[in-house]
Amino acid sequence: MTTYDLVIVGGGVAGLCAALSLPAGARVVVIDKGESEAGSSPLAQGGMAAAVGKDDSPPLHAEDTIKAGAGLCDEGVVADICSEGPDAIAWLQSLGCRFDEDADGSINLAREGGQSVARSVHARDATGAEIVRALRTAVRGRNIERVRSRATSLVSLGDTMALAYPGRHPGENESRCVGVMTTDRRIFAARGVLLATGGAGALWGVTTNAPGATGDGIALALGAADVADVEFMQFHPTALAGTDGQRVLLTEALRGDGAILVDANGDRFVDELAPRHIVAKAILDHAPAYLDCRTIASVEEHFPTVATACRDRGLDIAHDPLPVSPAAHYFIGGVAVDAFGRSSLGGLFAAGECSSTGMHGANRLAGNSLLEAVVVGRRVGSLVRDEPEPPRVIPWTSTESDFLPMNAALPGILWKGAGPIRSDETLRTAMQELNGLPEGPHRSLALAIVEAAQNREESRGVHIRSDFPDADPHIARRRMARGRIVGHVK
Ligand SMILES: Cc1cc2nc3c(=O)[nH]c(=O)nc-3n(C[C@H](O)[C@H](O)[C@H](O)COP(=O)(O)OP(=O)(O)OC[C@H]3O[C@@H](n4cnc5c(N)ncnc54)[C@H](O)[C@@H]3O)c2cc1C
């Protein structure tokens, strides 16, 4: 059995940034269940937010982020992560990342919703693919092992003792994550396990996420560490309308460049750069709605990814109004961590979309997810060398994995019951239907999402309750342990 300093579950932006930030000589493995079909990083279009523009600054970036977060951001975390934006961009460039530039060689910036100045550093409309390309190339040049397998459970020191000495209950201070089990192996982590498993959009029936974005890391952690904010799913307003399942995203940068939203009569009905939940609600209220990109000069040249995806579906982005509707897009909640990725369980870290640092509050601002994934991922990599090695670990005994594939009925239930607009009635129905499904980690996560949404009797940020249309300033962020609400996050 091989022992690593850091075991990273998930090879997207967060996981790869952590792997590349470990000190030389560290033993590291990145476990990923599948490169192309699972993660969101290669799909990211619009850009990564960072205050690198002449008219911008980290405090202004923080101000916009806090405004979007509707009173629920951890302001210290926001200021901290925004201040790292320029350095994170410089680091990515040093690894070979090529972002679009202006004629004078400065970075070209796109403006997206909620940004008071243009702030999204991008590589045309394929920013995530470019970042992932550079990170994967850099990883190949280092001593970083990569394993294709699916993590199915976490192992904590308490578990291993209980297995070795049945009847002996480990004390509180002995509880520590020391490894993971995957579908085909056991992997021991001397200093830390990093969950970097991405989002949970595929738990909803209509989503911009890849089918593998099933919230695995959050489901794995649910029984072992605290999670927070799981009721907050950001629905992207402009996914290309079509069949259920994965939808093509029409990046917000299109609206930033002048694309307009129109109803069936061709009339505009909303400020295109309003926060995403407001645009999403307006689109639902005015359905069928269309994104008209004819206002953008050379649109195919600037947005080749979107243009090709439209063409594949028989639509010409330069001439046809594109039918749009909202889709589950970014999971704000996740494993509760600080700005260094530390969870409530010793030795367990989380970074990227599967984590909840408090940066996004009740609504994530465009481009902030890539920023957070890079900054916190890097920090975990550099921090882990200071983690204590656990005491000699008792050899593991294998346990059967109960990490079953997600039940096929689950996404339809969450989409109907906990979709862009929820109510006590829809959430109750979802709860009943979920309880009727066979037990499993994804069902447990879905139940936690519905319970948190039921308890948030207000509309705030991305969380819209038709029966509680106003915000209630007394409801704070929620922390959950073992799937139940146990208290507030400060
Ligand atoms: C279409 C689209 C466009 C977007 N555009 C932008 C944008 O312009 N700007 C922005 O900031 N954000 C954007 N986002 C969000 C952003 O891309 C993600 O939040 C970010 O890339 C998440 O990175 P990550 O490393 O946390 O996870 P991911 O990139 O999703 O990687 C997670 C990895 O974990 C692996 N994994 C999952 N479960 C397991 C398991 N059980 N065992 C082993 N491996 C596992 C997966 O295979 C995957 O490779 C977009 C998202 C989508 C879907």
Coordinates of N, CA and C in Angstrom, one line a residue, residues 41-239:
S41 N -14.2 22.3 -14.9 CA -13.1 23.2 -15.3 C -12.9 23.4 -16.8
P42 N -12.9 22.3 -17.5 CA -12.7 22.5 -19.0 C -13.8 23.2 -19.7
L43 N -15.0 23.3 -19.0 CA -16.1 23.9 -19.7 C -16.2 25.4 -19.4
A44 N -15.5 25.9 -18.5 CA -15.6 27.3 -18.1 C -15.4 28.2 -19.3
Q45 N -16.3 29.1 -19.5 CA -16.2 29.9 -20.7 C -15.7 31.4 -20.4
G46 N -16.5 32.1 -19.7 CA -16.4 33.6 -19.6 C -15.1 34.1 -19.1
G47 N -14.5 33.5 -18.0 CA -13.3 33.9 -17.5 C -13.1 33.8 -16.0
M48 N -11.9 34.2 -15.6 CA -11.6 34.1 -14.1 C -11.4 35.6 -13.6
A49 N -12.2 35.9 -12.6 CA -12.2 37.2 -12.1 C -10.9 37.5 -11.3
A50 N -10.3 38.7 -11.6 CA -9.1 39.1 -10.8 C -9.0 40.6 -11.1
A51 N -8.6 41.3 -10.1 CA -8.5 42.8 -10.2 C -7.2 43.2 -10.8
V52 N -7.1 43.0 -12.1 CA -5.8 43.3 -12.8 C -6.0 44.5 -13.7
G53 N -7.2 45.0 -13.9 CA -7.4 46.2 -14.8 C -7.0 47.5 -14.1
K54 N -6.7 48.5 -15.0 CA -6.2 49.8 -14.5 C -7.2 50.4 -13.6
D55 N -8.5 50.3 -13.9 CA -9.5 50.9 -13.2 C -10.1 50.0 -12.0
D56 N -9.4 49.0 -11.7 CA -9.9 48.0 -10.7 C -8.9 47.9 -9.5
S57 N -9.4 47.3 -8.5 CA -8.6 47.0 -7.3 C -9.2 45.9 -6.5
P58 N -8.4 45.1 -5.7 CA -9.0 44.1 -4.9 C -10.2 44.6 -4.0
P59 N -10.1 45.8 -3.4 CA -11.2 46.2 -2.6 C -12.5 46.4 -3.4
L60 N -12.3 46.9 -4.6 CA -13.5 47.0 -5.5 C -14.1 45.7 -5.9
H61 N -13.2 44.7 -6.2 CA -13.6 43.4 -6.5 C -14.4 42.8 -5.3
A62 N -13.8 43.0 -4.1 CA -14.5 42.5 -2.8 C -15.8 43.2 -2.7
E63 N -15.9 44.4 -2.9 CA -17.2 45.2 -2.8 C -18.3 44.6 -3.7
D64 N -17.9 44.3 -4.9 CA -18.9 43.7 -5.9 C -19.3 42.3 -5.4
T65 N -18.3 41.6 -4.9 CA -18.6 40.2 -4.5 C -19.6 40.2 -3.3
I66 N -19.3 41.1 -2.4 CA -20.2 41.2 -1.2 C -21.6 41.6 -1.5
K67 N -21.7 42.6 -2.5 CA -23.0 43.1 -2.9 C -23.8 41.9 -3.5
A68 N -23.1 41.1 -4.4 CA -23.8 40.0 -5.0 C -24.2 39.0 -3.9
G69 N -23.4 38.8 -2.9 CA -23.7 37.7 -1.9 C -24.8 38.0 -1.0
A70 N -25.5 39.2 -1.1 CA -26.7 39.5 -0.4 C -26.7 39.3 1.1
G71 N -25.6 39.7 1.7 CA -25.5 39.7 3.2 C -25.0 38.4 3.8
L72 N -24.7 37.4 3.0 CA -24.2 36.2 3.5 C -22.7 35.9 3.3
C73 N -22.0 36.8 2.7 CA -20.6 36.5 2.4 C -19.8 36.6 3.8
D74 N -18.7 35.8 3.9 CA -17.8 36.0 4.9 C -16.8 37.1 4.4
E75 N -17.0 38.3 4.9 CA -16.3 39.4 4.3 C -14.7 39.3 4.4
G76 N -14.3 38.7 5.5 CA -12.8 38.5 5.6 C -12.3 37.6 4.6
V77 N -13.0 36.5 4.3 CA -12.6 35.5 3.3 C -12.6 36.2 1.9
V78 N -13.7 37.0 1.6 CA -13.8 37.7 0.3 C -12.6 38.6 0.1
A79 N -12.3 39.4 1.1 CA -11.1 40.4 1.0 C -9.8 39.6 0.8
D80 N -9.7 38.5 1.5 CA -8.5 37.7 1.4 C -8.3 37.1 0.0
I81 N -9.4 36.5 -0.5 CA -9.3 35.8 -1.8 C -9.2 36.8 -2.9
C82 N -9.9 37.9 -2.8 CA -9.8 38.9 -3.9 C -8.4 39.5 -4.0
S83 N -7.8 39.7 -2.8 CA -6.5 40.3 -2.8 C -5.4 39.4 -3.5
E84 N -5.7 38.1 -3.6 CA -4.8 37.1 -4.2 C -5.0 37.0 -5.7
G85 N -6.1 37.7 -6.3 CA -6.4 37.5 -7.7 C -5.2 37.8 -8.6
P86 N -4.6 39.0 -8.5 CA -3.6 39.3 -9.5 C -2.4 38.3 -9.4
D87 N -2.0 37.9 -8.2 CA -0.9 36.9 -8.1 C -1.3 35.6 -8.7
A88 N -2.6 35.2 -8.5 CA -3.0 33.9 -9.1 C -2.9 33.9 -10.6
I89 N -3.3 35.1 -11.2 CA -3.2 35.2 -12.7 C -1.7 35.1 -13.1
A90 N -0.9 35.8 -12.4 CA 0.6 35.8 -12.7 C 1.1 34.4 -12.6
W91 N 0.7 33.7 -11.6 CA 1.2 32.3 -11.4 C 0.7 31.4 -12.5
L92 N -0.5 31.5 -12.9 CA -1.0 30.7 -14.1 C -0.3 31.1 -15.3
Q93 N 0.0 32.3 -15.6 CA 0.8 32.7 -16.7 C 2.2 32.1 -16.7
S94 N 2.8 32.1 -15.5 CA 4.1 31.5 -15.3 C 4.1 30.0 -15.6
L95 N 2.9 29.4 -15.5 CA 2.8 28.0 -15.9 C 2.5 27.8 -17.4
G96 N 2.4 28.9 -18.1 CA 2.2 28.7 -19.5 C 0.8 29.0 -20.0
C97 N -0.1 29.5 -19.1 CA -1.5 29.9 -19.5 C -1.5 31.1 -20.4
R98 N -2.2 31.0 -21.5 CA -2.2 32.1 -22.4 C -3.6 32.8 -22.4
F99 N -3.6 33.9 -21.8 CA -4.9 34.7 -21.8 C -4.9 35.7 -22.9
D100 N -6.1 36.1 -23.3 CA -6.3 37.1 -24.4 C -5.6 38.4 -24.0
E101 N -5.0 39.1 -25.0 CA -4.3 40.4 -24.6 C -4.8 41.5 -25.6
D102 N -4.7 42.7 -25.1 CA -5.0 43.9 -26.0 C -3.7 44.1 -26.8
A103 N -3.9 45.1 -27.7 CA -2.7 45.4 -28.6 C -1.5 45.8 -27.9
D104 N -1.7 46.5 -26.7 CA -0.5 47.0 -25.9 C 0.1 45.9 -25.0
G105 N -0.4 44.7 -25.1 CA 0.1 43.6 -24.4 C -0.5 43.4 -23.0
S106 N -1.4 44.3 -22.6 CA -2.1 44.1 -21.3 C -3.2 43.1 -21.5
I107 N -3.6 42.5 -20.4 CA -4.6 41.4 -20.4 C -5.9 42.0 -20.8
N108 N -6.6 41.3 -21.8 CA -7.9 41.8 -22.2 C -8.9 41.3 -21.2
L109 N -9.8 42.2 -20.8 CA -10.8 41.9 -19.7 C -12.2 41.9 -20.2
A110 N -13.0 40.9 -19.9 CA -14.4 40.9 -20.3 C -15.2 41.4 -19.1
R111 N -16.4 42.0 -19.3 CA -17.2 42.4 -18.2 C -18.4 41.5 -18.1
E112 N -18.7 40.9 -16.9 CA -19.8 40.0 -16.7 C -20.7 40.6 -15.6
G113 N -21.9 40.0 -15.5 CA -22.9 40.6 -14.6 C -22.4 40.8 -13.2
G114 N -22.8 41.9 -12.6 CA -22.4 42.2 -11.2 C -21.0 42.8 -11.1
Q115 N -20.2 42.8 -12.2 CA -18.9 43.4 -12.1 C -19.0 44.9 -12.4
S116 N -18.5 45.8 -11.5 CA -18.6 47.2 -11.8 C -17.6 47.7 -12.8
V117 N -16.6 46.9 -13.0 CA -15.7 47.2 -14.2 C -15.3 45.8 -14.8
A118 N -14.8 45.9 -16.0 CA -14.4 44.6 -16.7 C -13.3 43.9 -15.9
R119 N -13.6 42.6 -15.5 CA -12.7 41.9 -14.6 C -12.4 40.5 -15.0
S120 N -13.0 40.0 -16.0 CA -12.8 38.5 -16.3 C -11.7 38.3 -17.2
V121 N -10.6 37.7 -16.7 CA -9.4 37.4 -17.5 C -9.9 36.1 -18.3
H122 N -9.6 36.1 -19.6 CA -10.2 35.0 -20.4 C -9.3 34.6 -21.6
A123 N -9.6 33.4 -22.1 CA -9.0 32.9 -23.3 C -10.1 32.7 -24.3
R124 N -10.5 33.7 -25.1 CA -11.7 33.7 -25.9 C -12.9 33.2 -25.0
D125 N -13.7 32.3 -25.5 CA -14.7 31.7 -24.6 C -14.4 30.3 -24.1
A126 N -13.1 30.0 -24.0 CA -12.7 28.7 -23.6 C -11.6 28.8 -22.5
T127 N -11.9 29.7 -21.5 CA -11.0 30.0 -20.5 C -10.6 28.7 -19.7
G128 N -11.6 28.0 -19.3 CA -11.3 26.8 -18.4 C -10.4 25.8 -19.2
A129 N -10.7 25.6 -20.5 CA -10.0 24.6 -21.2 C -8.5 25.1 -21.3
E130 N -8.3 26.4 -21.4 CA -6.9 26.9 -21.5 C -6.2 26.7 -20.2
I131 N -6.9 27.0 -19.1 CA -6.2 26.8 -17.8 C -5.9 25.4 -17.5
V132 N -6.9 24.5 -17.8 CA -6.7 23.1 -17.6 C -5.5 22.6 -18.5
R133 N -5.5 23.0 -19.7 CA -4.3 22.6 -20.6 C -3.0 22.9 -19.9
A134 N -2.9 24.2 -19.5 CA -1.6 24.6 -18.9 C -1.3 23.8 -17.6
L135 N -2.3 23.6 -16.8 CA -2.1 22.9 -15.5 C -1.7 21.4 -15.8
R136 N -2.4 20.8 -16.7 CA -2.1 19.4 -17.0 C -0.6 19.3 -17.6
T137 N -0.2 20.2 -18.4 CA 1.1 20.2 -19.0 C 2.1 20.3 -17.8
A138 N 1.9 21.2 -16.9 CA 2.8 21.4 -15.8 C 2.9 20.2 -14.9
V139 N 1.7 19.6 -14.7 CA 1.7 18.4 -13.9 C 2.5 17.2 -14.5
R140 N 2.5 17.1 -15.8 CA 3.2 16.1 -16.5 C 4.7 16.2 -16.2
G141 N 5.2 17.4 -16.0 CA 6.6 17.7 -15.8 C 7.0 17.5 -14.3
R142 N 6.1 17.1 -13.5 CA 6.5 16.9 -12.1 C 6.2 15.5 -11.6
N143 N 6.7 15.2 -10.4 CA 6.5 13.8 -9.9 C 5.2 13.7 -9.2
I144 N 4.1 13.8 -10.1 CA 2.8 13.8 -9.5 C 2.1 12.6 -10.1
E145 N 1.7 11.7 -9.3 CA 1.0 10.5 -9.8 C -0.4 10.7 -10.1
R146 N -0.9 10.1 -11.2 CA -2.4 10.3 -11.5 C -3.0 8.9 -11.6
V147 N -4.2 8.8 -11.0 CA -4.9 7.5 -10.9 C -6.3 7.7 -11.4
R148 N -6.7 6.9 -12.3 CA -8.1 7.0 -12.8 C -9.0 6.0 -11.9
S149 N -9.7 6.5 -11.0 CA -10.6 5.7 -10.2 C -11.6 6.6 -9.5
R150 N -12.6 6.0 -8.9 CA -13.6 6.8 -8.2 C -13.5 6.6 -6.7
A151 N -13.4 7.7 -6.0 CA -13.3 7.7 -4.6 C -14.7 7.3 -4.0
T152 N -14.8 6.3 -3.2 CA -16.1 5.9 -2.7 C -16.3 6.1 -1.2
S153 N -15.2 6.3 -0.4 CA -15.4 6.6 1.0 C -14.1 7.2 1.5
L154 N -14.3 8.0 2.6 CA -13.2 8.5 3.3 C -12.9 7.6 4.5
V155 N -11.6 7.5 4.8 CA -11.3 6.7 6.0 C -10.7 7.6 7.1
S156 N -11.2 7.6 8.3 CA -10.6 8.4 9.3 C -9.9 7.5 10.3
L157 N -9.0 8.1 11.1 CA -8.3 7.3 12.0 C -9.2 6.6 13.0
G158 N -10.3 7.2 13.4 CA -11.3 6.6 14.2 C -11.8 5.3 13.6
D159 N -12.1 5.3 12.3 CA -12.6 4.2 11.6 C -11.6 3.0 11.7
T160 N -10.3 3.4 11.4 CA -9.3 2.3 11.4 C -9.1 1.6 12.7
M161 N -9.2 2.5 13.8 CA -9.1 1.9 15.1 C -10.3 1.0 15.4
A162 N -11.5 1.5 15.1 CA -12.6 0.7 15.3 C -12.6 -0.6 14.6
L163 N -12.0 -0.6 13.4 CA -11.9 -1.9 12.6 C -10.9 -2.8 13.3
A164 N -9.8 -2.3 13.7 CA -8.8 -3.1 14.3 C -9.1 -3.6 15.7
Y165 N -9.8 -2.7 16.5 CA -10.1 -3.1 17.8 C -11.7 -2.9 18.0
P166 N -12.5 -3.9 17.6 CA -13.9 -3.7 17.7 C -14.3 -3.4 19.2
G167 N -15.2 -2.5 19.4 CA -15.6 -2.2 20.7 C -14.8 -1.0 21.3
R168 N -13.7 -0.7 20.7 CA -12.9 0.5 21.3 C -13.4 1.7 20.5
H169 N -13.8 2.7 21.3 CA -14.3 3.9 20.6 C -13.3 5.0 20.7
P170 N -12.8 5.5 19.5 CA -11.7 6.5 19.5 C -12.2 7.8 20.2
G171 N -11.3 8.4 20.8 CA -11.7 9.7 21.4 C -11.8 10.8 20.3
E172 N -12.4 11.9 20.7 CA -12.6 13.0 19.8 C -11.4 13.5 19.1
N173 N -10.3 13.6 19.9 CA -9.0 14.1 19.3 C -8.3 13.1 18.4
E174 N -8.8 11.9 18.3 CA -8.2 10.9 17.5 C -8.8 10.9 16.1
S175 N -9.9 11.6 16.0 CA -10.6 11.5 14.7 C -9.9 12.4 13.7
R176 N -9.5 11.7 12.6 CA -8.7 12.4 11.6 C -8.8 11.6 10.3
C177 N -8.9 12.4 9.2 CA -9.0 11.7 7.9 C -7.6 11.2 7.4
V178 N -7.5 9.9 7.1 CA -6.2 9.4 6.8 C -6.1 8.7 5.4
G179 N -7.2 8.8 4.7 CA -7.1 8.2 3.4 C -8.5 8.1 2.7
V180 N -8.5 7.5 1.5 CA -9.7 7.2 0.8 C -9.7 5.8 0.3
M181 N -10.9 5.3 0.1 CA -11.1 4.1 -0.6 C -11.7 4.5 -2.0
T182 N -11.2 3.8 -3.0 CA -11.8 4.0 -4.3 C -12.4 2.7 -4.8
T183 N -12.9 2.7 -6.0 CA -13.6 1.5 -6.5 C -12.6 0.3 -6.6
D184 N -11.3 0.6 -6.7 CA -10.4 -0.5 -6.9 C -9.1 -0.5 -6.0
R185 N -9.0 0.5 -5.1 CA -7.8 0.5 -4.2 C -8.1 1.3 -2.9
R186 N -7.1 1.1 -2.0 CA -7.1 1.9 -0.8 C -5.9 2.8 -0.8
I187 N -6.0 4.1 -0.5 CA -4.9 5.0 -0.6 C -4.7 5.7 0.7
F188 N -3.5 5.7 1.2 CA -3.3 6.3 2.6 C -2.7 7.6 2.4
A189 N -3.2 8.6 3.2 CA -2.6 9.9 3.2 C -2.0 10.2 4.5
A190 N -0.7 10.5 4.5 CA 0.1 10.8 5.7 C -0.3 12.2 6.3
R191 N -0.5 13.2 5.4 CA -0.8 14.5 6.0 C -2.1 15.1 5.6
G192 N -2.7 14.6 4.5 CA -4.0 15.2 4.2 C -4.7 14.6 3.0
V193 N -6.0 14.7 3.0 CA -6.8 14.3 1.9 C -7.5 15.6 1.4
L194 N -7.4 15.9 0.1 CA -8.1 17.1 -0.4 C -9.3 16.6 -1.3
L195 N -10.4 17.1 -0.9 CA -11.6 16.9 -1.8 C -11.6 18.0 -2.8
A196 N -11.5 17.7 -4.1 CA -11.6 18.7 -5.1 C -12.5 18.2 -6.2
T197 N -13.6 17.7 -5.8 CA -14.5 16.9 -6.7 C -15.5 17.7 -7.5
G198 N -15.5 19.0 -7.3 CA -16.4 19.9 -8.2 C -17.8 19.9 -7.7
G199 N -18.7 20.4 -8.5 CA -20.0 20.7 -8.1 C -21.0 19.6 -8.2
A200 N -22.3 20.0 -8.1 CA -23.4 19.0 -8.0 C -24.5 19.3 -9.0
G201 N -24.2 20.0 -10.0 CA -25.3 20.4 -11.0 C -26.0 19.2 -11.5
A202 N -25.4 18.0 -11.7 CA -26.0 16.9 -12.3 C -27.0 16.2 -11.4
L203 N -27.1 16.7 -10.1 CA -28.2 16.2 -9.3 C -29.6 16.9 -9.7
W204 N -29.5 17.9 -10.6 CA -30.7 18.5 -11.1 C -30.9 18.1 -12.5
G205 N -32.2 18.0 -12.9 CA -32.5 17.4 -14.2 C -32.1 18.2 -15.4
V206 N -31.9 19.6 -15.2 CA -31.5 20.4 -16.3 C -30.3 21.2 -15.8
T207 N -29.2 21.1 -16.5 CA -27.9 21.6 -15.9 C -26.9 22.0 -17.0
T208 N -26.0 22.9 -16.7 CA -24.9 23.2 -17.6 C -23.7 22.2 -17.3
N209 N -23.8 21.5 -16.2 CA -22.7 20.7 -15.8 C -22.6 19.3 -16.5
A210 N -21.4 18.8 -16.5 CA -21.2 17.4 -17.1 C -22.0 16.4 -16.2
P211 N -22.3 15.2 -16.8 CA -23.0 14.2 -16.1 C -22.3 13.7 -14.8
G212 N -21.0 13.9 -14.7 CA -20.3 13.4 -13.5 C -20.3 14.4 -12.4
A213 N -20.9 15.6 -12.6 CA -20.9 16.6 -11.5 C -22.0 16.2 -10.5
T214 N -21.8 15.1 -9.7 CA -22.9 14.6 -8.9 C -22.6 14.9 -7.4
G215 N -21.7 15.8 -7.1 CA -21.5 16.2 -5.7 C -20.9 15.1 -4.9
D216 N -20.1 14.3 -5.5 CA -19.5 13.1 -4.8 C -18.7 13.5 -3.5
G217 N -17.9 14.5 -3.6 CA -17.0 14.9 -2.5 C -17.9 15.3 -1.3
I218 N -18.9 16.1 -1.6 CA -19.8 16.6 -0.5 C -20.5 15.4 0.1
A219 N -21.0 14.5 -0.8 CA -21.7 13.3 -0.3 C -20.7 12.5 0.6
L220 N -19.5 12.4 0.1 CA -18.5 11.6 0.9 C -18.3 12.2 2.3
A221 N -18.3 13.6 2.3 CA -17.9 14.2 3.6 C -19.1 14.4 4.5
L222 N -20.3 14.1 4.0 CA -21.6 14.5 4.7 C -21.6 13.9 6.1
G223 N -21.1 12.6 6.2 CA -21.2 12.0 7.5 C -20.0 12.2 8.4
A224 N -18.9 12.9 7.8 CA -17.7 13.0 8.5 C -17.3 14.4 8.9
A225 N -17.7 15.4 8.1 CA -17.3 16.8 8.4 C -18.6 17.7 8.1
D226 N -18.5 18.9 8.6 CA -19.6 19.8 8.4 C -19.7 20.3 7.0
V227 N -20.9 20.5 6.5 CA -21.1 21.1 5.2 C -22.0 22.4 5.5
A228 N -22.0 23.3 4.5 CA -22.7 24.5 4.7 C -23.3 25.0 3.3
D229 N -24.4 25.8 3.5 CA -25.0 26.5 2.3 C -25.5 25.6 1.2
V230 N -25.9 24.4 1.5 CA -26.3 23.5 0.4 C -27.6 23.8 -0.2
E231 N -28.4 24.7 0.3 CA -29.6 25.2 -0.3 C -29.3 26.1 -1.5
F232 N -28.1 26.6 -1.6 CA -27.8 27.6 -2.6 C -27.2 27.0 -3.9
M233 N -28.1 26.8 -4.9 CA -27.7 26.4 -6.2 C -27.9 27.6 -7.1
Q234 N -26.8 28.0 -7.8 CA -27.0 29.1 -8.8 C -27.5 28.5 -10.1
F235 N -28.6 29.0 -10.6 CA -29.2 28.6 -11.9 C -28.7 29.7 -12.9
H236 N -28.1 29.2 -14.0 CA -27.6 30.1 -15.0 C -28.8 30.5 -15.9
P237 N -29.0 31.8 -16.1 CA -30.2 32.1 -16.9 C -30.2 31.7 -18.3
T238 N -29.0 31.7 -18.9 CA -29.0 31.5 -20.4 C -28.3 30.2 -20.8
A239 N -29.0 29.1 -20.5 CA -28.6 27.8 -21.1 C -29.5 27.7 -22.4

